[in-house]
Structures are given as C-alpha cells and as structure tokens.
mmCIF file of C-alpha atoms in Angstrom:
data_model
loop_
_atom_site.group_PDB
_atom_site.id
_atom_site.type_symbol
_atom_site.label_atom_id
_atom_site.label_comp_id
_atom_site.label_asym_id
_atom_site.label_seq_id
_atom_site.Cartn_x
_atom_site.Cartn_y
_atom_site.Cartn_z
ATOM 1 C CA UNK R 20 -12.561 -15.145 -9.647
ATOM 2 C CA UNK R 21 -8.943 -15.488 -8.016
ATOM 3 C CA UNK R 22 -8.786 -12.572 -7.722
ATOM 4 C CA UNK R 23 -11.425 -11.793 -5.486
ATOM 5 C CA UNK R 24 -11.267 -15.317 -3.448
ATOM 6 C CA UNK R 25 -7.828 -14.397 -2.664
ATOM 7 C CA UNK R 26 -8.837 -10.991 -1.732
ATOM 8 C CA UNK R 27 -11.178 -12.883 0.446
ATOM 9 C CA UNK R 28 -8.856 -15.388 1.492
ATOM 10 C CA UNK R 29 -6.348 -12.331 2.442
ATOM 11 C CA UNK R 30 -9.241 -10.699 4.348
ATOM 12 C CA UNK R 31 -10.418 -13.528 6.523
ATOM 13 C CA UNK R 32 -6.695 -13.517 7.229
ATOM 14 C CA UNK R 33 -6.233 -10.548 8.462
ATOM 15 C CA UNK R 34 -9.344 -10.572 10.270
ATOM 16 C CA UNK R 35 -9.565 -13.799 11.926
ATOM 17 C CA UNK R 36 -5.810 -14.571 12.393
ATOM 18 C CA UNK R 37 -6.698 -17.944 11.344
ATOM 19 C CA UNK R 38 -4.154 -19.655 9.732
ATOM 20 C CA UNK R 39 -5.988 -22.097 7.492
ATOM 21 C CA UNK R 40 -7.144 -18.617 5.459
ATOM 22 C CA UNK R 41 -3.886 -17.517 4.923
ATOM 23 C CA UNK R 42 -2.843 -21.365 3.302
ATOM 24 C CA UNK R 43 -5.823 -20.916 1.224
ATOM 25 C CA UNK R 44 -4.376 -17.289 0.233
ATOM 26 C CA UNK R 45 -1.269 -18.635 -0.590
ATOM 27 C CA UNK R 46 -2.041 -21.704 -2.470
ATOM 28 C CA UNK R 47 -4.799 -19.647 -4.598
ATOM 29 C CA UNK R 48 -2.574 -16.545 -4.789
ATOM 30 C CA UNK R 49 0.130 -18.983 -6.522
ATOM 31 C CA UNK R 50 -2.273 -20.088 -9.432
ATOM 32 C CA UNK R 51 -3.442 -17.089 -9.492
ATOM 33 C CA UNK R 52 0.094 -15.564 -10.707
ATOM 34 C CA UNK R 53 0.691 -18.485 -12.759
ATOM 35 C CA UNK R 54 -2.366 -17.696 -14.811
ATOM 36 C CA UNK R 55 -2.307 -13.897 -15.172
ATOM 37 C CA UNK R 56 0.519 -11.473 -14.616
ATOM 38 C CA UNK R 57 -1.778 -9.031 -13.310
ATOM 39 C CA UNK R 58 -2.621 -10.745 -10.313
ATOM 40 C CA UNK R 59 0.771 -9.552 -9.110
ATOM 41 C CA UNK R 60 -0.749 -6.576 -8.657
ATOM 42 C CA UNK R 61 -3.593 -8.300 -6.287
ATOM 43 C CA UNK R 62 -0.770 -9.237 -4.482
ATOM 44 C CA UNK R 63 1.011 -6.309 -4.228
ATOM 45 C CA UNK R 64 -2.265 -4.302 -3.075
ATOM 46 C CA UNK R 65 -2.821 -7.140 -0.321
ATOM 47 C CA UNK R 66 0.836 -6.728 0.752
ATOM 48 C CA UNK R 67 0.026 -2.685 1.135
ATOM 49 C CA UNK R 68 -3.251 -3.312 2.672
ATOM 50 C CA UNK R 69 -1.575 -5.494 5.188
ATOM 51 C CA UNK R 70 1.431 -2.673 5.845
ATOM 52 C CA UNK R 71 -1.176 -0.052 6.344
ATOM 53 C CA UNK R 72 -3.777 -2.085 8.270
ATOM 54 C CA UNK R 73 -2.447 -4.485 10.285
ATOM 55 C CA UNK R 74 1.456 -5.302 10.094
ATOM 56 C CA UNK R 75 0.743 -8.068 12.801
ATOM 57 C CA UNK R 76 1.725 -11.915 12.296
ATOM 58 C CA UNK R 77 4.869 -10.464 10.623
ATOM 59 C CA UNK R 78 6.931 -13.796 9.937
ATOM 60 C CA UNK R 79 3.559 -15.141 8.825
ATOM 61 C CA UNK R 80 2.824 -13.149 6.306
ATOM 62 C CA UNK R 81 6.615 -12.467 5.251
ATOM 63 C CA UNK R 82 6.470 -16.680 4.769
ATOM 64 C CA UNK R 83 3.571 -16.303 2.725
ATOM 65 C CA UNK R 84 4.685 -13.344 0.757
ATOM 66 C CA UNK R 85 8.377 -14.840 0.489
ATOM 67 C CA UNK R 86 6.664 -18.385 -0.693
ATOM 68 C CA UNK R 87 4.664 -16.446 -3.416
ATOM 69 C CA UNK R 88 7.912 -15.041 -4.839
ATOM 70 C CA UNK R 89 10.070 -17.982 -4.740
ATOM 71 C CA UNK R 90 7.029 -20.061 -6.809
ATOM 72 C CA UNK R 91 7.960 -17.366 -9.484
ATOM 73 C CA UNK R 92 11.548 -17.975 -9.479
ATOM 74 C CA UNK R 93 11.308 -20.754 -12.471
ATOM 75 C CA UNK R 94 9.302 -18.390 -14.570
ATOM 76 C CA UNK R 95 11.254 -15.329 -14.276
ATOM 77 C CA UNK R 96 13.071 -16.525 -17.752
ATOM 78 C CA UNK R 97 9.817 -16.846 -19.722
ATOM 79 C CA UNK R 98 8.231 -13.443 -18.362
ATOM 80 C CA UNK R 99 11.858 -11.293 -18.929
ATOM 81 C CA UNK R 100 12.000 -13.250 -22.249
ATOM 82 C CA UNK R 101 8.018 -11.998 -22.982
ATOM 83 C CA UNK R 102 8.573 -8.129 -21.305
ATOM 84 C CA UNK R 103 11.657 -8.061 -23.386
ATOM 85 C CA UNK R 104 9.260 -8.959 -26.595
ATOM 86 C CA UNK R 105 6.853 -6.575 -25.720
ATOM 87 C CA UNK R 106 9.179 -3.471 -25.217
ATOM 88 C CA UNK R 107 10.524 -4.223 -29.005
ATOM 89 C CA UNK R 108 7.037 -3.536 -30.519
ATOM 90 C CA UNK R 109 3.846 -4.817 -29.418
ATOM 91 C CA UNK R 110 -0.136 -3.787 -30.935
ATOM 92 C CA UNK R 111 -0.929 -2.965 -27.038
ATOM 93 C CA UNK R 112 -0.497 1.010 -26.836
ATOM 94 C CA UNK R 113 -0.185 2.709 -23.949
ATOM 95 C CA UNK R 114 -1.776 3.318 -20.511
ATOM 96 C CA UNK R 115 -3.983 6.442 -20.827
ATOM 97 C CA UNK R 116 -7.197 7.887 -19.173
ATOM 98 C CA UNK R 117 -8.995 6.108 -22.302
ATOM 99 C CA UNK R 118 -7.832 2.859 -21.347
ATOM 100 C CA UNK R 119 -8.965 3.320 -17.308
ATOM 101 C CA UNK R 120 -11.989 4.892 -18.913
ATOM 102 C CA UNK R 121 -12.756 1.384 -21.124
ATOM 103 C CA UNK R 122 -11.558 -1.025 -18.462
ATOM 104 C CA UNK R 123 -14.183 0.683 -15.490
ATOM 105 C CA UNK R 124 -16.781 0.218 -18.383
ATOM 106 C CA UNK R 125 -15.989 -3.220 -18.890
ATOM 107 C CA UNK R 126 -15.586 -4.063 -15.012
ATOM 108 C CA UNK R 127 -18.685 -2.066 -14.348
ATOM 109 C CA UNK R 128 -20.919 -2.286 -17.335
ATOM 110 C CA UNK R 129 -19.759 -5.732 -18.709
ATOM 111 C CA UNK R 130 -18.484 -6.388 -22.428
ATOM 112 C CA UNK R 131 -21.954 -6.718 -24.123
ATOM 113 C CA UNK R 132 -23.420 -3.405 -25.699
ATOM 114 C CA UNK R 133 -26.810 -3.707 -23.507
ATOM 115 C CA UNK R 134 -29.373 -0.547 -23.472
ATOM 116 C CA UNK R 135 -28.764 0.102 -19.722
ATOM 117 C CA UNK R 136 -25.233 -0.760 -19.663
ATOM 118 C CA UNK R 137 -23.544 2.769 -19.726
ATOM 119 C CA UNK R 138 -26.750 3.605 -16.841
ATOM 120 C CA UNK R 139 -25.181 1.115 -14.931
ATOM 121 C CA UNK R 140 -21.510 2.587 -15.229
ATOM 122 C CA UNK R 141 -21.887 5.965 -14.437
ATOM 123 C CA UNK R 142 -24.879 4.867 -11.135
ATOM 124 C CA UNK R 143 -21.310 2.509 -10.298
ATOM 125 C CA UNK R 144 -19.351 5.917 -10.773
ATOM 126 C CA UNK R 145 -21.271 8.043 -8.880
ATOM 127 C CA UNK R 146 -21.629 5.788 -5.674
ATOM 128 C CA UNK R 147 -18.049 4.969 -5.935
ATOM 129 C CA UNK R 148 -16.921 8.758 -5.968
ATOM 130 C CA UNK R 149 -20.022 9.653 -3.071
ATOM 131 C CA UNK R 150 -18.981 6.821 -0.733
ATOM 132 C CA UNK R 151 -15.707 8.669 0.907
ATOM 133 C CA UNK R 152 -17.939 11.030 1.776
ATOM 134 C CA UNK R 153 -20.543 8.794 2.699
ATOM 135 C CA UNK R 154 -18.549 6.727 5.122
ATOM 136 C CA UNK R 155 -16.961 9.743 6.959
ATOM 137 C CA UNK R 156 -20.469 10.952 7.578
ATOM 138 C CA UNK R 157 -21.423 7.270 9.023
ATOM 139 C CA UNK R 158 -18.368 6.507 11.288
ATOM 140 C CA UNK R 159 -15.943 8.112 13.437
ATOM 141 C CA UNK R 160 -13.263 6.442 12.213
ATOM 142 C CA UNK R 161 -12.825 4.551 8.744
ATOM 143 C CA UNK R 162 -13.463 0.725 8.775
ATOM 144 C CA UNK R 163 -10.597 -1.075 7.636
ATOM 145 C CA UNK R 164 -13.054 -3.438 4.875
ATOM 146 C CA UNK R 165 -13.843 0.161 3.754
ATOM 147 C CA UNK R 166 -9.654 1.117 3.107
ATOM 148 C CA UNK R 167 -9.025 -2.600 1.993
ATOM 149 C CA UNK R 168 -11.534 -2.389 -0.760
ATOM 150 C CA UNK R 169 -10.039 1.193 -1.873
ATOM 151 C CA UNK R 170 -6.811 -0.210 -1.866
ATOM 152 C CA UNK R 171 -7.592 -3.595 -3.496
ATOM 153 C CA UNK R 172 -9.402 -1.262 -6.182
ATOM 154 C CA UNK R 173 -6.706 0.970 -6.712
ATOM 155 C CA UNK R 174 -3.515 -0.540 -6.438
ATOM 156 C CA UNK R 175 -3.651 -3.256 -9.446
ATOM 157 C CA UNK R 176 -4.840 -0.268 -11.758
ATOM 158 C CA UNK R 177 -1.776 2.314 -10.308
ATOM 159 C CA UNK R 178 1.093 0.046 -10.582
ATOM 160 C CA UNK R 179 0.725 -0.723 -13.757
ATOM 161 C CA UNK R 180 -0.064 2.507 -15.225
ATOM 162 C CA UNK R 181 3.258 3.682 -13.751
ATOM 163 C CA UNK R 182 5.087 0.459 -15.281
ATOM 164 C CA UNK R 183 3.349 1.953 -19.011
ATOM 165 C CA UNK R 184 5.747 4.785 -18.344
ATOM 166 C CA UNK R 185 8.683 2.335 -19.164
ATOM 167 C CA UNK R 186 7.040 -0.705 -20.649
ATOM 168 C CA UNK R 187 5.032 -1.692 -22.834
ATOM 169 C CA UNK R 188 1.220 -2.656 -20.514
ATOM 170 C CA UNK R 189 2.101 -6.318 -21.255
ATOM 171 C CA UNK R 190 0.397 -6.635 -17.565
ATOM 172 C CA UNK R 191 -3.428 -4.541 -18.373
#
C-alpha cells in the first residue's frame, strides 16, 4: 500500500503542482524505505518518471529527492552491514525469468492456489502486452498516466534484476 499511495502521492504531484502532494510523497516515501528496501526502487522509478515527463519544479523535487536520501543516511551502516551478509551466502538464489515469472503470478494471481487464479494471470498478461498497441491506436500522442504506469511497473523489477548480477536479490 505505500507503494502505490506514494505513486499516487508522486502523481498528483506532478499533475497538480500542488505542494501539499508532494509533502505527503515525501513523508510516506520515507516510511516507506524504512520498511522495505525495495521501495527504493518506487523511488527511483518516480525520480525517472519525473526526468522523462516533466523535469519542472526542479529545486522542488531535488529537496524532496535530496530529503529522502539524507533520512537514509543513519541506516546506511545496518543495510551495508546486511548486503555485506547476504553476498557471503544467503538461501535467496538468483534473479531469473522464473523468479519474474512467480512474482507477476503472485502480483497478478495472488498467493492462494484458487481454480481461476492462473485464468486471471495470463487475461492480466495478455491486456498488459495488447495495451501499447491499444493506446497508440486510441491517441495521437501517449498520455503521460499511460508512460508513468509503464515506468512505475518496470523500473522496481529492472533495477534489481541488474543489482542480482553482483549481489545477492537481498532487495526482491
């Protein structure tokens, strides 16, 4: 749930200009990181969003973005101290088209083993892969929501599959 009400929060943002969104970002996004690692990733896919999207309201967002990082600063010990753990040996394996495969099952289909679950995932997986071509047959142009949600979908799966490469997926 933080992660999509900061998603939200980000959005309004973006959209309205209105400041009191982008407190509620922050203060939520901060929580947020202190509770999961991954929603660094939510973060990072907001700051790329906002590069490719908007890149208005620069020292407002660089205040918001700079605030998020210095909140970290105290727990940068613990987390190198628990990365450091992980690389040694660790029962998490690594990043692989299986894992993506069981996480948009979970995401889409829930954990439960229900008889209309995997109908679910792959009517999910099928609107998700027709939609590009969906949405270039509707508008001109693409709406920004449209590249947001790609973005905000993509990102926090992309960064840390790359990180696997060199670390153990302490962060999936």
């Amino acid at each position: 749930w933080l992660s999509a009400f900061t998603s939200l929060a980000f959005w309004k943002s973006m959209a309205t200009g209105r400041g009191k969104w982008l407190v509620a970002y922050g203060t939520v996004a901060v929580v947020g990181m202190y509770t999961h690692y991954y929603m660094w990733f939510i973060i990072a896919a907001h700051g790329l969003a906002w590069l490719v999207l908007y890149r208005r309201s620069f020292w407002q967002y660089l205040m918001v973005f700079g605030t998020l990082i210095l909140a970290q600063v105290p727990w940068i010990p613990t987390i190198m101290s628990q990365v450091s753990t992980v690389k040694q040996s660790y029962w998490i394996g690594q990043i692989g088209i299986r894992t993506h495969w069981e996480w948009f099952v979970r995401i889409s289909g829930g954990d439960s083993e229900q008889p209309q679950r995997m109908f679910v995932v792959w009517m999910l997986l099928l609107l998700l892969l027709a939609s590009p071509i969906l949405i270039k047959w509707r508008y001109k142009k693409t709406p920004r929501a449209y590249v947001f949600l790609w973005v905000w979908l993509l990102v926090p799966v992309l960064i840390p599959t790359i990180l696997s490469f060199v670390y153990r997926p302490v962060f999936f």
